[in-house]
């Protein structure tokens, strides 16, 4: 088991819907979620992401989903690693501030994504 896996307490959930992270201070899109849980996430972003830096962001589905509301939270960018593309990085982020109503929205987003993923997996097995 790697050191990264030993530190993880919660399973990472893959998202079937692209969700962008928009910096509330600048309005710029910082990147997109790769996987998520209620304490943190992995994202793919640009070189402007700085480790050990706090960002207040809004998580928004790129294609709007009527039943999902954007989620506002403060994240700590723990680390970044080059992706092999000149201007893109992987970034590990911890959620450091999440209001109770925003946590409910994030939980609903995760629930819907994992439900859809399970449904699609079941459909693929039946095909």
Coordinates of N, CA and C in Angstrom, one line a residue:
X1 N 0.9 -1.2 0.0 CA 0.0 0.0 0.0 C 0.9 1.2 0.0
X2 N 0.6 2.2 -0.9 CA 1.4 3.4 -0.9 C 1.1 4.4 0.2
X3 N 2.0 5.3 0.4 CA 1.8 6.3 1.5 C 0.5 7.1 1.3
X4 N 0.3 7.4 0.0 CA -1.0 8.2 -0.3 C -2.2 7.4 0.1
X5 N -2.2 6.1 -0.2 CA -3.4 5.3 0.1 C -3.5 5.1 1.6
X6 N -2.4 5.1 2.4 CA -2.5 4.9 3.8 C -3.1 6.2 4.5
X7 N -2.9 7.3 3.9 CA -3.5 8.6 4.4 C -4.9 8.7 4.2
X8 N -5.4 8.1 3.1 CA -6.8 8.3 2.7 C -7.8 7.5 3.6
X9 N -8.8 8.2 4.2 CA -9.7 7.5 5.0 C -11.0 7.3 4.3
X10 N -11.3 8.1 3.3 CA -12.6 7.9 2.6 C -12.3 7.6 1.1
X11 N -13.2 6.8 0.5 CA -13.0 6.4 -0.9 C -13.2 7.6 -1.8
X12 N -12.4 7.7 -2.8 CA -12.6 8.7 -3.8 C -13.6 8.3 -4.8
X13 N -14.5 9.1 -5.2 CA -15.6 8.8 -6.1 C -15.4 9.5 -7.4
X14 N -15.4 8.7 -8.5 CA -15.2 9.2 -9.8 C -16.5 9.9 -10.2
X15 N -16.4 11.0 -11.0 CA -17.5 11.7 -11.4 C -17.8 11.5 -12.9
X16 N -19.1 11.3 -13.2 CA -19.4 11.1 -14.6 C -19.7 12.4 -15.3
X17 N -20.0 13.4 -14.5 CA -20.3 14.8 -15.0 C -19.1 15.7 -14.7
X18 N -18.7 16.5 -15.7 CA -17.6 17.4 -15.5 C -18.1 18.5 -14.6
X19 N -17.3 18.8 -13.5 CA -17.5 19.9 -12.6 C -16.3 20.8 -12.6
X20 N -16.6 22.1 -12.9 CA -15.5 23.0 -12.9 C -15.4 23.7 -11.5
X21 N -14.2 24.2 -11.2 CA -13.9 25.0 -10.0 C -13.6 26.4 -10.4
X22 N -14.5 27.3 -9.9 CA -14.3 28.7 -10.3 C -13.9 29.5 -9.0
X23 N -12.8 30.2 -9.2 CA -12.2 31.0 -8.1 C -13.2 32.2 -7.8
X24 N -13.7 32.3 -6.6 CA -14.6 33.4 -6.3 C -14.0 34.7 -6.3
X25 N -12.7 34.8 -6.0 CA -12.0 36.1 -6.0 C -11.8 36.7 -7.4
X26 N -11.4 35.8 -8.3 CA -11.0 36.3 -9.7 C -12.1 36.0 -10.7
X27 N -13.0 35.0 -10.5 CA -13.9 34.6 -11.5 C -13.4 33.6 -12.5
X28 N -12.1 33.3 -12.3 CA -11.4 32.4 -13.3 C -11.7 30.9 -13.0
X29 N -11.8 30.1 -14.0 CA -11.9 28.6 -13.8 C -10.5 28.1 -13.5
X30 N -10.4 27.5 -12.3 CA -9.1 26.9 -11.9 C -8.8 25.5 -12.4
X31 N -9.9 24.8 -12.7 CA -9.8 23.4 -13.2 C -11.1 22.7 -13.1
X32 N -10.9 21.3 -13.2 CA -12.1 20.4 -13.1 C -11.8 19.3 -12.1
X33 N -12.9 18.9 -11.5 CA -12.8 17.8 -10.5 C -12.5 16.5 -11.3
X34 N -11.7 15.6 -10.6 CA -11.4 14.3 -11.1 C -12.1 13.3 -10.2
X35 N -11.9 13.4 -8.9 CA -12.7 12.6 -8.0 C -12.9 13.4 -6.7
X36 N -13.8 13.0 -5.9 CA -14.2 13.8 -4.7 C -14.8 12.9 -3.6
X37 N -14.7 13.5 -2.4 CA -15.4 13.0 -1.2 C -15.7 14.2 -0.4
X38 N -16.3 14.0 0.8 CA -16.8 15.2 1.6 C -15.6 15.9 2.3
X39 N -14.4 15.4 2.2 CA -13.3 16.1 2.9 C -12.3 16.6 1.9
X40 N -12.3 16.2 0.6 CA -11.3 16.7 -0.3 C -11.6 16.2 -1.7
X41 N -10.6 16.5 -2.6 CA -10.8 16.1 -4.0 C -9.5 16.2 -4.7
X42 N -9.4 15.5 -5.9 CA -8.4 15.6 -6.8 C -8.9 16.4 -8.0
X43 N -8.1 17.3 -8.4 CA -8.6 18.1 -9.6 C -7.5 18.2 -10.6
X44 N -7.8 18.5 -11.8 CA -6.9 18.8 -12.9 C -7.0 20.3 -13.2
X45 N -5.9 21.0 -13.1 CA -6.0 22.5 -13.2 C -4.8 23.0 -13.9
X46 N -4.7 24.3 -13.9 CA -3.6 25.1 -14.6 C -2.4 25.3 -13.7
X47 N -1.4 25.9 -14.3 CA -0.1 26.1 -13.5 C -0.3 27.2 -12.5
X48 N -1.4 28.0 -12.5 CA -1.6 29.0 -11.6 C -2.0 28.5 -10.2
X49 N -2.3 27.2 -10.1 CA -2.6 26.6 -8.7 C -1.3 26.6 -7.9
X50 N -1.4 27.0 -6.7 CA -0.3 27.1 -5.8 C -0.5 26.2 -4.6
X51 N 0.5 25.3 -4.3 CA 0.3 24.4 -3.1 C 0.4 25.3 -1.9
X52 N -0.2 24.9 -0.8 CA -0.3 25.6 0.5 C -1.0 26.9 0.3
X53 N -2.0 27.0 -0.5 CA -2.7 28.2 -0.8 C -4.2 27.9 -0.6
X54 N -4.9 28.8 0.0 CA -6.4 28.7 0.2 C -7.1 29.4 -0.9
X55 N -8.1 28.7 -1.4 CA -9.0 29.3 -2.5 C -10.4 29.1 -2.1
X56 N -11.2 30.1 -2.3 CA -12.7 30.0 -2.1 C -13.2 29.8 -3.5
X57 N -13.9 28.7 -3.7 CA -14.3 28.3 -5.1 C -15.8 27.9 -5.1
X58 N -16.3 27.9 -6.3 CA -17.6 27.4 -6.5 C -17.5 26.2 -7.4
X59 N -18.0 25.0 -7.0 CA -18.1 23.8 -7.9 C -19.3 23.9 -8.7
X60 N -19.2 23.9 -10.0 CA -20.3 24.0 -10.9 C -20.3 23.0 -12.0
X61 N -21.3 22.2 -12.2 CA -21.4 21.3 -13.4 C -21.2 22.2 -14.6
X62 N -20.3 21.7 -15.5 CA -20.1 22.4 -16.8 C -21.3 22.4 -17.6
X63 N -22.0 21.3 -17.7 CA -23.4 21.3 -18.3 C -24.4 21.3 -17.2
X64 N -25.1 22.4 -17.1 CA -26.1 22.5 -15.9 C -27.0 21.3 -15.8
X65 N -27.2 21.0 -14.5 CA -28.1 19.9 -14.1 C -29.2 20.5 -13.2
X66 N -30.4 20.5 -13.7 CA -31.5 21.2 -12.9 C -31.5 20.9 -11.4
X67 N -31.2 19.6 -11.1 CA -31.4 19.2 -9.7 C -30.1 19.5 -8.8
X68 N -29.1 20.0 -9.4 CA -27.8 20.3 -8.7 C -27.6 21.8 -8.6
X69 N -27.3 22.2 -7.4 CA -26.9 23.6 -7.2 C -25.4 23.7 -7.1
X70 N -24.8 24.8 -7.5 CA -23.3 25.0 -7.3 C -23.0 24.9 -5.8
X71 N -21.8 24.5 -5.5 CA -21.4 24.4 -4.1 C -20.2 25.3 -3.9
X72 N -20.3 26.2 -2.8 CA -19.2 27.1 -2.5 C -18.5 26.6 -1.3
X73 N -17.2 26.5 -1.4 CA -16.3 26.0 -0.3 C -15.0 26.7 -0.3
X74 N -14.2 26.5 0.8 CA -12.8 26.9 0.8 C -12.0 25.7 0.8
X75 N -11.0 25.7 -0.2 CA -10.1 24.5 -0.3 C -8.7 24.9 0.0
X76 N -7.9 24.0 0.5 CA -6.5 24.2 0.6 C -5.8 23.3 -0.4
X77 N -5.1 23.9 -1.4 CA -4.3 23.1 -2.4 C -3.1 22.5 -1.7
X78 N -3.1 21.2 -1.4 CA -2.1 20.6 -0.7 C -0.8 20.3 -1.5
X79 N -1.0 20.0 -2.8 CA 0.1 19.7 -3.6 C -0.3 19.8 -5.1
X80 N 0.7 19.9 -6.0 CA 0.4 19.9 -7.4 C 1.5 19.0 -8.0
X81 N 1.2 18.3 -9.1 CA 2.2 17.5 -9.9 C 1.9 17.7 -11.4
X82 N 3.0 17.9 -12.1 CA 2.8 18.1 -13.6 C 2.2 16.9 -14.2
X83 N 1.3 17.1 -15.2 CA 0.6 16.1 -15.9 C 1.3 15.5 -17.1
X84 N 2.4 16.2 -17.5 CA 3.0 15.8 -18.8 C 2.6 16.8 -19.9
X85 N 1.6 17.5 -19.7 CA 1.2 18.6 -20.6 C 1.8 19.9 -20.0
X86 N 2.3 20.8 -20.8 CA 3.0 21.9 -20.3 C 2.3 22.8 -19.3
X87 N 1.0 22.9 -19.5 CA 0.2 23.9 -18.7 C -0.8 23.3 -17.8
X88 N -0.7 22.0 -17.5 CA -1.7 21.3 -16.7 C -1.1 20.6 -15.5
X89 N -1.8 20.6 -14.4 CA -1.3 19.9 -13.2 C -2.4 19.1 -12.6
X90 N -2.0 18.0 -11.8 CA -2.9 17.4 -10.9 C -2.8 18.1 -9.6
X91 N -3.9 18.3 -8.9 CA -3.8 19.0 -7.6 C -4.7 18.3 -6.6
X92 N -4.0 18.0 -5.4 CA -4.7 17.4 -4.3 C -5.2 18.5 -3.4
X93 N -6.5 18.5 -3.1 CA -7.1 19.6 -2.3 C -7.9 19.1 -1.1
X94 N -7.8 19.8 0.0 CA -8.6 19.5 1.2 C -9.6 20.5 1.4
X95 N -10.8 20.1 1.7 CA -11.9 21.1 2.0 C -11.7 21.6 3.4
X96 N -11.5 22.9 3.6 CA -11.2 23.4 4.9 C -12.3 24.2 5.5
X97 N -13.3 24.6 4.7 CA -14.4 25.4 5.2 C -15.6 25.1 4.2
X98 N -16.7 24.5 4.9 CA -17.8 24.1 4.1 C -19.1 24.3 5.0
X99 N -19.9 25.3 4.7 CA -21.1 25.5 5.5 C -22.0 24.3 5.5
X100 N -22.8 24.1 6.5 CA -23.7 22.9 6.6 C -24.6 22.8 5.3
X101 N -25.2 23.9 4.9 CA -26.0 23.8 3.7 C -25.2 23.5 2.4
X102 N -24.0 24.0 2.4 CA -23.1 23.7 1.2 C -22.7 22.2 1.3
X103 N -22.5 21.7 2.5 CA -22.1 20.3 2.6 C -23.3 19.4 2.1
X104 N -24.5 19.8 2.4 CA -25.7 19.0 1.9 C -25.7 19.0 0.4
X105 N -25.4 20.2 -0.2 CA -25.4 20.3 -1.7 C -24.3 19.4 -2.3
X106 N -23.1 19.4 -1.6 CA -22.0 18.6 -2.1 C -22.4 17.1 -2.0
X107 N -23.0 16.7 -0.8 CA -23.4 15.3 -0.6 C -24.4 14.9 -1.7
X108 N -25.3 15.8 -2.1 CA -26.3 15.5 -3.1 C -25.6 15.4 -4.5
X109 N -24.6 16.2 -4.7 CA -23.9 16.1 -6.0 C -23.2 14.7 -6.1
X110 N -22.5 14.3 -5.0 CA -21.8 13.1 -4.9 C -22.8 11.9 -5.1
X111 N -23.9 12.0 -4.4 CA -24.9 11.0 -4.4 C -25.5 10.8 -5.8
X112 N -25.7 11.9 -6.5 CA -26.3 11.8 -7.9 C -25.2 11.2 -8.8
X113 N -24.0 11.6 -8.7 CA -22.9 11.1 -9.6 C -22.7 9.6 -9.4
X114 N -22.7 9.2 -8.1 CA -22.4 7.8 -7.9 C -23.6 6.9 -8.2
X115 N -24.8 7.5 -8.1 CA -26.0 6.8 -8.5 C -26.0 6.6 -10.0
X116 N -25.7 7.7 -10.7 CA -25.7 7.6 -12.2 C -24.6 6.6 -12.6
X117 N -23.4 6.6 -12.0 CA -22.3 5.7 -12.3 C -22.8 4.3 -12.1
X118 N -23.5 4.0 -11.0 CA -23.9 2.6 -10.7 C -25.0 2.2 -11.7
X119 N -25.9 3.1 -12.1 CA -26.9 2.8 -13.1 C -26.2 2.5 -14.4
X120 N -25.3 3.3 -14.9 CA -24.6 3.1 -16.1 C -23.9 1.7 -16.1
X121 N -23.2 1.4 -15.0 CA -22.5 0.2 -14.9 C -23.4 -1.0 -15.0
X122 N -24.6 -0.9 -14.4 CA -25.6 -2.0 -14.5 C -26.1 -2.1 -15.9
X123 N -26.3 -1.0 -16.6 CA -26.8 -1.0 -18.0 C -25.7 -1.7 -18.9
X124 N -24.4 -1.4 -18.6 CA -23.4 -2.0 -19.5 C -23.3 -3.5 -19.3
X125 N -23.5 -3.9 -18.0 CA -23.5 -5.4 -17.7 C -24.6 -6.1 -18.5
X126 N -25.8 -5.4 -18.6 CA -26.9 -6.1 -19.2 C -26.8 -6.1 -20.7
X127 N -26.0 -5.2 -21.3 CA -25.9 -5.1 -22.7 C -25.1 -6.2 -23.3

